[in-house]
Short mmCIF file of C-alpha atoms in Angstrom, two decimals:
data_model
loop_
_atom_site.label_atom_id
_atom_site.label_comp_id
_atom_site.label_asym_id
_atom_site.label_seq_id
_atom_site.Cartn_x
_atom_site.Cartn_y
_atom_site.Cartn_z
CA MET A 657 -0.14 0.00 -0.02
CA ASN A 658 1.61 3.14 -1.23
CA PRO A 659 0.30 6.42 0.06
CA VAL A 660 -1.07 8.59 -2.67
CA LYS A 661 0.88 11.73 -3.32
CA THR A 662 -0.29 14.96 -1.29
CA ASP A 663 -1.14 16.78 -4.56
CA ALA A 664 -4.50 14.94 -4.17
CA VAL A 665 -4.84 16.85 -0.97
CA ARG A 666 -4.04 20.28 -2.55
CA SER A 667 -6.47 19.98 -5.51
CA SER A 668 -9.55 20.59 -3.35
CA GLY A 669 -10.58 16.73 -3.19
CA ARG A 670 -11.65 16.87 0.14
CA GLU A 671 -15.08 15.30 -0.80
CA ALA A 672 -13.44 12.30 -2.27
CA LEU A 673 -10.74 11.68 0.42
CA LEU A 674 -13.33 11.87 3.25
CA ASP A 675 -15.98 9.87 2.00
CA ARG A 676 -18.10 7.32 3.96
CA GLU A 677 -15.78 4.50 3.26
CA THR A 678 -12.67 6.39 4.29
CA ARG A 679 -14.38 7.58 7.58
CA LEU A 680 -15.25 3.94 8.32
CA VAL A 681 -11.89 2.71 7.76
CA TYR A 682 -10.44 5.40 9.88
CA GLU A 683 -12.74 4.54 12.89
CA TRP A 684 -11.55 0.69 12.51
CA ALA A 685 -7.88 1.96 12.61
CA VAL A 686 -8.60 4.10 15.77
CA ARG A 687 -10.20 1.13 17.58
CA HIS A 688 -7.44 -1.29 16.59
CA ARG A 689 -4.66 1.47 16.83
CA ARG A 690 -2.81 0.24 13.63
CA VAL A 691 -3.44 -1.03 10.00
CA GLU A 692 -1.42 -3.50 8.48
CA PRO A 693 -1.59 -5.44 5.00
CA ALA A 694 -2.70 -8.51 6.59
CA ASP A 695 -5.59 -6.63 8.10
CA LEU A 696 -7.09 -5.82 4.85
CA ALA A 697 -9.23 -8.99 4.90
CA ARG A 698 -10.46 -8.41 8.29
CA ILE A 699 -11.39 -4.72 7.54
CA SER A 700 -13.32 -5.66 4.46
CA ALA A 701 -15.20 -8.40 6.39
CA ASP A 702 -15.90 -6.07 9.37
CA LEU A 703 -17.04 -3.19 7.22
CA GLY A 704 -18.62 -5.04 4.25
CA LEU A 705 -16.37 -3.30 1.85
CA GLY A 706 -14.25 -4.92 -0.95
CA GLU A 707 -10.49 -5.16 -0.11
CA ALA A 708 -9.77 -2.85 -3.01
CA ARG A 709 -11.85 -0.13 -1.57
CA CYS A 710 -10.47 -0.57 1.81
CA ARG A 711 -6.79 -0.41 0.45
CA ALA A 712 -7.79 3.07 -1.52
CA ALA A 713 -9.24 4.38 1.93
CA VAL A 714 -6.17 3.42 3.58
CA ASP A 715 -4.17 5.32 0.90
CA ARG A 716 -6.34 8.30 1.31
CA LEU A 717 -6.09 8.35 5.12
CA ALA A 718 -2.08 8.04 4.80
CA ALA A 719 -2.29 11.05 2.26
CA LEU A 720 -4.10 13.03 4.93
CA CYS A 721 -1.67 12.18 7.81
CA LEU A 722 -4.57 10.33 9.61
CA LEU A 723 -2.35 7.11 9.32
CA VAL A 724 1.41 7.42 9.78
CA ARG A 725 4.13 4.81 9.22
CA ARG A 726 4.94 2.92 12.52
CA PRO A 727 8.67 3.24 13.36
CA GLY A 728 10.54 -0.03 12.52
CA ALA A 729 7.60 -1.51 10.98
CA GLY A 730 7.49 -2.82 7.40
CA PRO A 731 5.72 -1.26 4.41
CA GLY A 732 2.18 -0.63 4.66
CA CYS A 733 2.19 -0.79 8.44
CA PHE A 734 0.42 2.32 9.88
CA ALA A 735 -0.70 3.68 13.47
CA ALA A 736 -3.85 5.89 13.65
CA VAL A 737 -3.34 9.59 14.46
CA GLY A 738 -5.58 12.28 16.07
CA PRO A 739 -7.31 14.59 13.75
CA GLU A 740 -5.49 17.61 15.05
CA ALA A 741 -1.96 16.05 15.02
CA ALA A 742 -2.72 14.94 11.60
CA ALA A 743 -3.97 18.48 10.41
CA ALA A 744 -0.85 20.12 11.97
CA ARG A 745 1.39 17.66 10.18
CA LEU A 746 -0.39 17.95 6.76
CA THR A 747 -0.68 21.90 6.95
CA GLY A 748 3.03 22.18 8.24
CA ARG A 749 4.22 20.03 5.12
CA GLU A 750 2.10 22.09 2.73
CA GLU A 751 3.11 25.44 4.30
CA ALA A 752 6.96 24.36 3.98
CA ARG A 753 6.27 23.71 0.40
CA LEU A 754 4.54 27.01 0.02
CA ARG A 755 7.44 28.89 1.70
CA ILE A 756 10.04 27.23 -0.66
CA ALA A 757 7.65 28.13 -3.63
CA GLU A 758 7.43 31.84 -2.30
CA ALA A 759 11.19 31.97 -1.98
CA GLU A 760 11.72 30.78 -5.55
CA LEU A 761 9.04 33.28 -6.80
CA GLY A 762 11.04 36.21 -5.06
CA ARG A 763 14.19 35.13 -6.62
CA ARG A 764 12.56 35.09 -9.96
CA GLN A 765 10.97 38.45 -9.63
CA ALA A 766 14.28 40.09 -8.47
CA ALA A 767 16.02 38.39 -11.48
CA LEU A 768 13.11 39.89 -13.90
CA ALA A 769 13.62 43.20 -12.28
CA GLY A 770 17.29 43.23 -12.92
CA LEU A 771 16.66 42.43 -16.25
CA ARG A 772 13.95 45.07 -16.83
CA ALA A 773 16.20 47.66 -15.46
CA GLU A 774 19.29 46.59 -17.63
CA VAL A 775 17.04 46.65 -20.84
CA ALA A 776 15.41 50.00 -19.89
CA SER A 777 18.92 51.57 -19.50
CA LEU A 778 19.04 51.57 -23.31
CA GLU A 779 15.80 53.71 -23.57
CA PRO A 780 17.83 57.00 -24.01
CA VAL A 781 19.98 55.54 -26.84
CA TYR A 782 16.50 54.32 -28.58
CA ARG A 783 14.78 57.65 -27.94
CA ALA A 784 17.95 59.65 -29.39
CA GLN A 785 18.04 57.73 -32.47
CA GLY A 786 14.10 57.19 -32.80
CA GLY A 787 13.31 60.48 -34.71
CA GLY A 788 14.47 64.23 -34.54
CA VAL A 789 17.79 65.44 -33.78
CA ASP A 790 17.45 64.86 -30.06
CA GLY A 791 14.82 62.10 -30.12
CA SER A 792 11.95 64.56 -29.08
CA VAL A 793 9.78 63.31 -32.19
CA ARG A 794 9.85 59.73 -32.51
CA LEU A 795 8.01 57.70 -35.10
CA LEU A 796 6.28 54.48 -33.86
CA GLU A 797 5.89 52.56 -37.10
CA ASP A 798 2.89 50.44 -36.57
CA ALA A 799 -0.24 49.98 -34.30
CA HIS A 800 1.72 47.45 -31.94
CA ALA A 801 4.59 49.83 -31.32
CA ALA A 802 2.06 52.73 -30.87
CA GLY A 803 -0.15 50.76 -28.42
CA SER A 804 2.91 49.44 -26.65
CA ALA A 805 4.57 52.93 -26.04
CA LEU A 806 1.01 54.44 -25.20
CA GLY A 807 0.28 51.79 -22.51
CA SER A 808 3.80 52.36 -21.01
CA VAL A 809 3.62 56.09 -20.85
CA VAL A 810 0.00 56.20 -19.73
CA GLY A 811 0.78 53.47 -17.02
CA ALA A 812 3.56 55.76 -15.56
CA ALA A 813 1.51 58.81 -15.61
CA LYS A 814 1.59 61.05 -12.45
CA GLU A 815 -0.90 63.94 -12.89
CA GLU A 816 -2.99 64.15 -16.12
CA VAL A 817 -4.05 62.15 -19.12
CA LEU A 818 -5.93 64.27 -22.01
CA THR A 819 -7.53 62.24 -24.80
CA VAL A 820 -9.18 63.25 -28.03
CA GLN A 821 -11.03 60.21 -29.61
CA PRO A 822 -12.46 61.03 -32.86
CA GLY A 823 -15.40 58.64 -34.58
CA GLY A 824 -18.62 57.29 -33.21
CA GLY A 825 -18.42 54.07 -31.43
CA HIS A 826 -15.00 52.49 -30.72
CA PRO A 827 -13.94 48.77 -31.04
CA GLN A 828 -15.01 46.68 -27.84
CA ALA A 829 -11.63 45.17 -27.83
CA ASP A 830 -9.78 48.33 -27.64
CA LEU A 831 -12.04 49.70 -24.86
CA ALA A 832 -11.44 46.51 -22.89
CA GLU A 833 -7.78 47.00 -23.13
CA ALA A 834 -7.94 50.66 -22.12
CA LEU A 835 -10.47 50.34 -19.27
CA PRO A 836 -8.00 48.54 -16.63
CA ARG A 837 -5.27 51.03 -17.67
CA ASP A 838 -7.40 54.06 -17.28
CA LEU A 839 -9.02 52.99 -14.04
CA ALA A 840 -5.56 52.33 -12.57
CA ALA A 841 -4.43 55.75 -13.60
CA LEU A 842 -7.51 57.28 -11.73
CA GLY A 843 -6.82 55.26 -8.78
CA ARG A 844 -3.33 56.77 -8.57
CA GLY A 845 -4.79 60.21 -8.47
CA VAL A 846 -4.36 61.00 -12.15
CA ARG A 847 -6.81 63.49 -13.69
CA LEU A 848 -8.43 61.88 -16.81
CA ARG A 849 -10.19 64.00 -19.42
CA SER A 850 -11.58 62.36 -22.56
CA LEU A 851 -13.09 64.23 -25.59
CA TYR A 852 -15.34 62.15 -27.94
CA GLN A 853 -17.59 62.98 -30.92
CA HIS A 854 -21.51 62.82 -30.15
CA PRO A 855 -22.23 59.75 -31.90
CA ALA A 856 -20.13 58.10 -29.14
CA ARG A 857 -22.96 58.75 -26.73
CA PHE A 858 -25.15 56.36 -28.42
CA ASP A 859 -22.72 53.16 -28.94
CA PRO A 860 -23.29 50.63 -26.06
CA PRO A 861 -19.73 49.60 -25.67
CA THR A 862 -18.37 53.13 -25.56
CA ARG A 863 -21.23 54.38 -23.26
CA SER A 864 -20.35 51.36 -20.89
CA TYR A 865 -16.78 52.59 -20.76
CA ALA A 866 -17.63 56.30 -20.19
CA GLU A 867 -19.90 55.24 -17.47
CA LEU A 868 -17.46 53.23 -15.80
CA VAL A 869 -14.56 55.63 -15.84
CA ILE A 870 -16.90 58.80 -14.91
CA ALA A 871 -17.77 56.72 -11.87
CA ALA A 872 -14.02 56.33 -10.94
CA GLY A 873 -13.67 60.12 -11.44
CA ALA A 874 -12.91 60.88 -14.98
CA GLU A 875 -14.21 63.71 -17.01
CA VAL A 876 -15.92 62.97 -20.40
CA ARG A 877 -17.31 65.46 -22.85
CA THR A 878 -18.41 65.18 -26.40
CA ARG A 879 -18.84 67.57 -29.42
CA ALA A 880 -19.86 67.39 -32.90
CA GLU A 881 -16.53 67.50 -34.55
CA VAL A 882 -13.07 66.92 -32.83
CA PRO A 883 -9.43 67.12 -34.14
CA ALA A 884 -7.32 64.07 -34.98
CA ARG A 885 -6.78 61.57 -32.38
CA LEU A 886 -4.39 62.89 -29.58
CA VAL A 887 -3.20 61.83 -26.18
CA VAL A 888 -1.37 64.01 -23.88
CA VAL A 889 0.37 62.68 -20.72
CA ASP A 890 1.61 64.98 -17.74
CA ARG A 891 1.84 67.96 -20.40
CA THR A 892 5.29 66.37 -21.38
CA THR A 893 4.35 63.52 -23.87
CA ALA A 894 1.78 63.74 -26.86
CA PHE A 895 0.73 60.86 -29.27
CA VAL A 896 -0.50 61.95 -32.71
CA PRO A 897 -1.45 59.89 -35.77
CA ALA A 898 1.15 59.37 -38.44
CA ARG A 899 0.03 59.29 -42.04
CA LEU A 900 2.78 56.84 -43.28
CA ALA A 901 0.89 53.87 -42.22
CA THR A 902 -2.30 52.46 -40.59
CA GLY A 903 -1.94 52.60 -36.88
CA ALA A 904 1.56 54.47 -36.83
CA ALA A 905 1.97 57.46 -34.37
CA LEU A 906 4.30 60.03 -33.49
CA LEU A 907 5.52 60.23 -29.96
CA VAL A 908 6.33 63.94 -29.33
CA ARG A 909 8.33 65.18 -26.29
CA GLU A 910 9.32 68.55 -27.83
CA PRO A 911 7.80 70.96 -25.22
CA SER A 912 6.57 73.76 -27.66
CA LEU A 913 4.87 70.95 -29.74
CA VAL A 914 3.20 69.34 -26.47
CA ALA A 915 1.96 72.97 -25.19
CA TYR A 916 0.42 73.54 -28.80
CA PHE A 917 -1.42 70.15 -28.36
CA VAL A 918 -2.46 70.90 -24.67
CA GLY A 919 -3.92 74.32 -26.06
CA LEU A 920 -5.48 72.64 -28.95
CA PHE A 921 -7.24 70.17 -26.28
CA GLU A 922 -8.36 72.82 -23.97
CA HIS A 923 -9.91 74.92 -26.84
CA GLU A 924 -11.99 72.04 -27.96
CA TRP A 925 -12.73 70.79 -24.32
CA SER A 926 -14.16 74.51 -23.62
CA GLN A 927 -16.53 73.97 -26.67
CA ALA A 928 -17.81 70.49 -25.74
CA VAL A 929 -20.75 69.22 -23.77
CA PRO A 930 -20.57 67.15 -20.67
CA TYR A 931 -21.04 63.53 -21.11
CA ASP A 932 -24.75 62.71 -20.04
CA THR A 933 -27.26 59.93 -21.39
CA ALA A 934 -30.26 62.05 -20.36
CA PRO A 935 -33.00 62.72 -23.22
CA ARG A 936 -32.54 66.33 -22.52
CA ALA A 937 -28.82 66.01 -23.37
CA ALA A 938 -29.69 63.82 -26.27
CA ARG A 939 -31.58 66.57 -27.76
CA THR A 940 -29.06 69.20 -27.09
CA VAL A 941 -26.44 67.20 -29.04
CA SER A 942 -28.68 66.18 -31.80
CA ARG A 943 -29.29 69.98 -32.28
CA GLU A 944 -25.68 70.65 -32.27
CA VAL A 945 -25.02 67.92 -34.77
CA GLU A 946 -27.90 69.55 -37.25
CA ASP A 947 -26.34 72.89 -36.90
CA VAL A 948 -22.85 71.67 -37.86
CA ILE A 949 -24.51 69.74 -40.82
CA ALA A 950 -26.16 73.05 -41.82
CA VAL A 951 -22.62 74.40 -42.14
CA LEU A 952 -21.20 71.45 -44.09
CA LEU A 953 -24.61 71.52 -46.43
CA ALA A 954 -23.82 75.33 -47.14
CA ALA A 955 -20.39 74.34 -48.10
CA GLY A 956 -21.67 71.81 -50.52
CA GLU A 957 -20.17 68.77 -48.81
CA LYS A 958 -21.70 65.41 -49.85
CA ASP A 959 -23.42 62.93 -47.24
CA ASP A 960 -20.46 60.67 -47.03
CA THR A 961 -18.34 63.31 -46.20
CA ILE A 962 -20.28 65.00 -43.62
CA ALA A 963 -20.81 61.57 -42.06
CA ARG A 964 -17.17 60.90 -41.84
CA ARG A 965 -16.17 64.21 -40.25
CA LEU A 966 -19.01 63.92 -37.65
CA GLY A 967 -18.07 60.34 -36.79
CA MET A 968 -21.31 58.53 -37.87
CA SER A 969 -22.78 56.28 -40.37
CA THR A 970 -24.07 57.84 -43.78
CA ARG A 971 -27.70 56.43 -42.83
CA THR A 972 -27.55 58.19 -39.53
CA CYS A 973 -26.21 61.40 -41.37
CA ARG A 974 -29.10 61.31 -43.80
CA ARG A 975 -31.51 60.99 -40.98
CA HIS A 976 -30.02 64.23 -39.37
CA ILE A 977 -30.26 66.16 -42.88
CA ALA A 978 -33.82 65.09 -43.00
CA GLU A 979 -34.63 66.43 -39.51
CA LEU A 980 -32.77 69.50 -40.40
CA LEU A 981 -34.59 69.98 -43.56
CA ALA A 982 -37.91 69.66 -41.75
CA ARG A 983 -36.71 72.04 -38.85
CA LEU A 984 -35.93 74.63 -41.54
CA GLY A 985 -39.11 74.16 -43.65
CA ALA A 986 -36.63 73.58 -46.71
CA GLN A 987 -37.64 71.31 -49.83
CA SER A 988 -34.02 70.47 -50.74
CA ARG A 989 -30.34 70.45 -49.41
CA PHE A 990 -29.64 73.65 -51.52
CA GLN A 991 -32.63 75.45 -49.99
CA ALA A 992 -31.58 73.94 -46.43
CA GLY A 993 -28.07 75.50 -46.91
CA ALA A 994 -29.60 79.09 -48.01
CA LEU A 995 -32.01 78.91 -45.12
CA ALA A 996 -29.31 77.97 -42.54
CA GLU A 997 -26.90 80.73 -43.84
CA ARG A 998 -29.81 83.34 -43.61
CA ALA A 999 -30.45 82.24 -39.96
CA GLY A 1000 -26.73 82.56 -38.98
CA LEU A 1001 -26.30 78.85 -38.60
CA THR A 1002 -23.37 78.41 -41.10
CA VAL A 1003 -20.90 80.67 -38.92
CA PRO A 1004 -19.28 78.24 -36.34
CA ALA A 1005 -19.50 79.47 -33.04
CA ASP A 1006 -15.98 78.76 -32.23
CA ALA A 1007 -14.33 80.00 -35.51
CA THR A 1008 -11.33 81.13 -33.83
CA GLY A 1009 -8.52 78.47 -33.09
CA PRO A 1010 -6.62 77.86 -29.83
CA CYS A 1011 -3.95 80.51 -30.61
#
């Protein structure tokens, strides 16, 4: 009878190890103070169990330290042990294993920290050669490189993160990746301000993300049109799109450029509407969207161009155009543009820029 390995004890198998048969065999061992291979037939007869089941029960009891080898006795010769002593012996064994594992984990973590520090020591070299004379502007050549750099910089943010996210709804996978990072920043006391286009209010994944970060202390606003995607961290580092490849970005640390991007953000932020899903807010943003559509209609823009600029589908854009025509009492797009111009809708309220 070879005791089963204690891995069985660690794998949440208490129900299997202490079933009715195991308890009966333990009671027998306590009464007779010992169990030997020659006792299996007697145990089987006394308890009405097959010898194989009795042998399995003895193995389980040995695994739980309720039976221990008798000093000087042969293989499979056990003595019964009280439950408290068995528990102390069993947990002591497992705690020793855990201490060894924790020590090994500590050694590995220290080794990883040393490796990380050694690799990170090359960052100034990489930064200096990555773009610009002094590395103040660096090209991140694809989406993976841009995402990795963004995650690293935002993860180290100390004071503030500003973001502009053009378009309507955003991919759920991107939001799922950003949510824990942004919540962690908010948890560190970092101020997070995010600017979206109005259609993002009506996209379920984006709305869910916005409500979660707002509950954690973030500030979110929307407006009809926003500039290109922008992220500014601690007013020292900015990320802006690069036109060279899909997903590519520029990492900017040049102070005057970063200051310009901050000014651009603040200007757009001052014109935006605080995020709210209430019906009244929805009516407000719908009216603003229609006013911007009036400007673009007067400029002769096509439906798909207007839709792209406002971060919405062409179908949604055409619905807004129909509502605008009805509001103005216009019979055609041309007439709507003329009536909007006469009503003063085609002069943007924020015609001046940030400078």
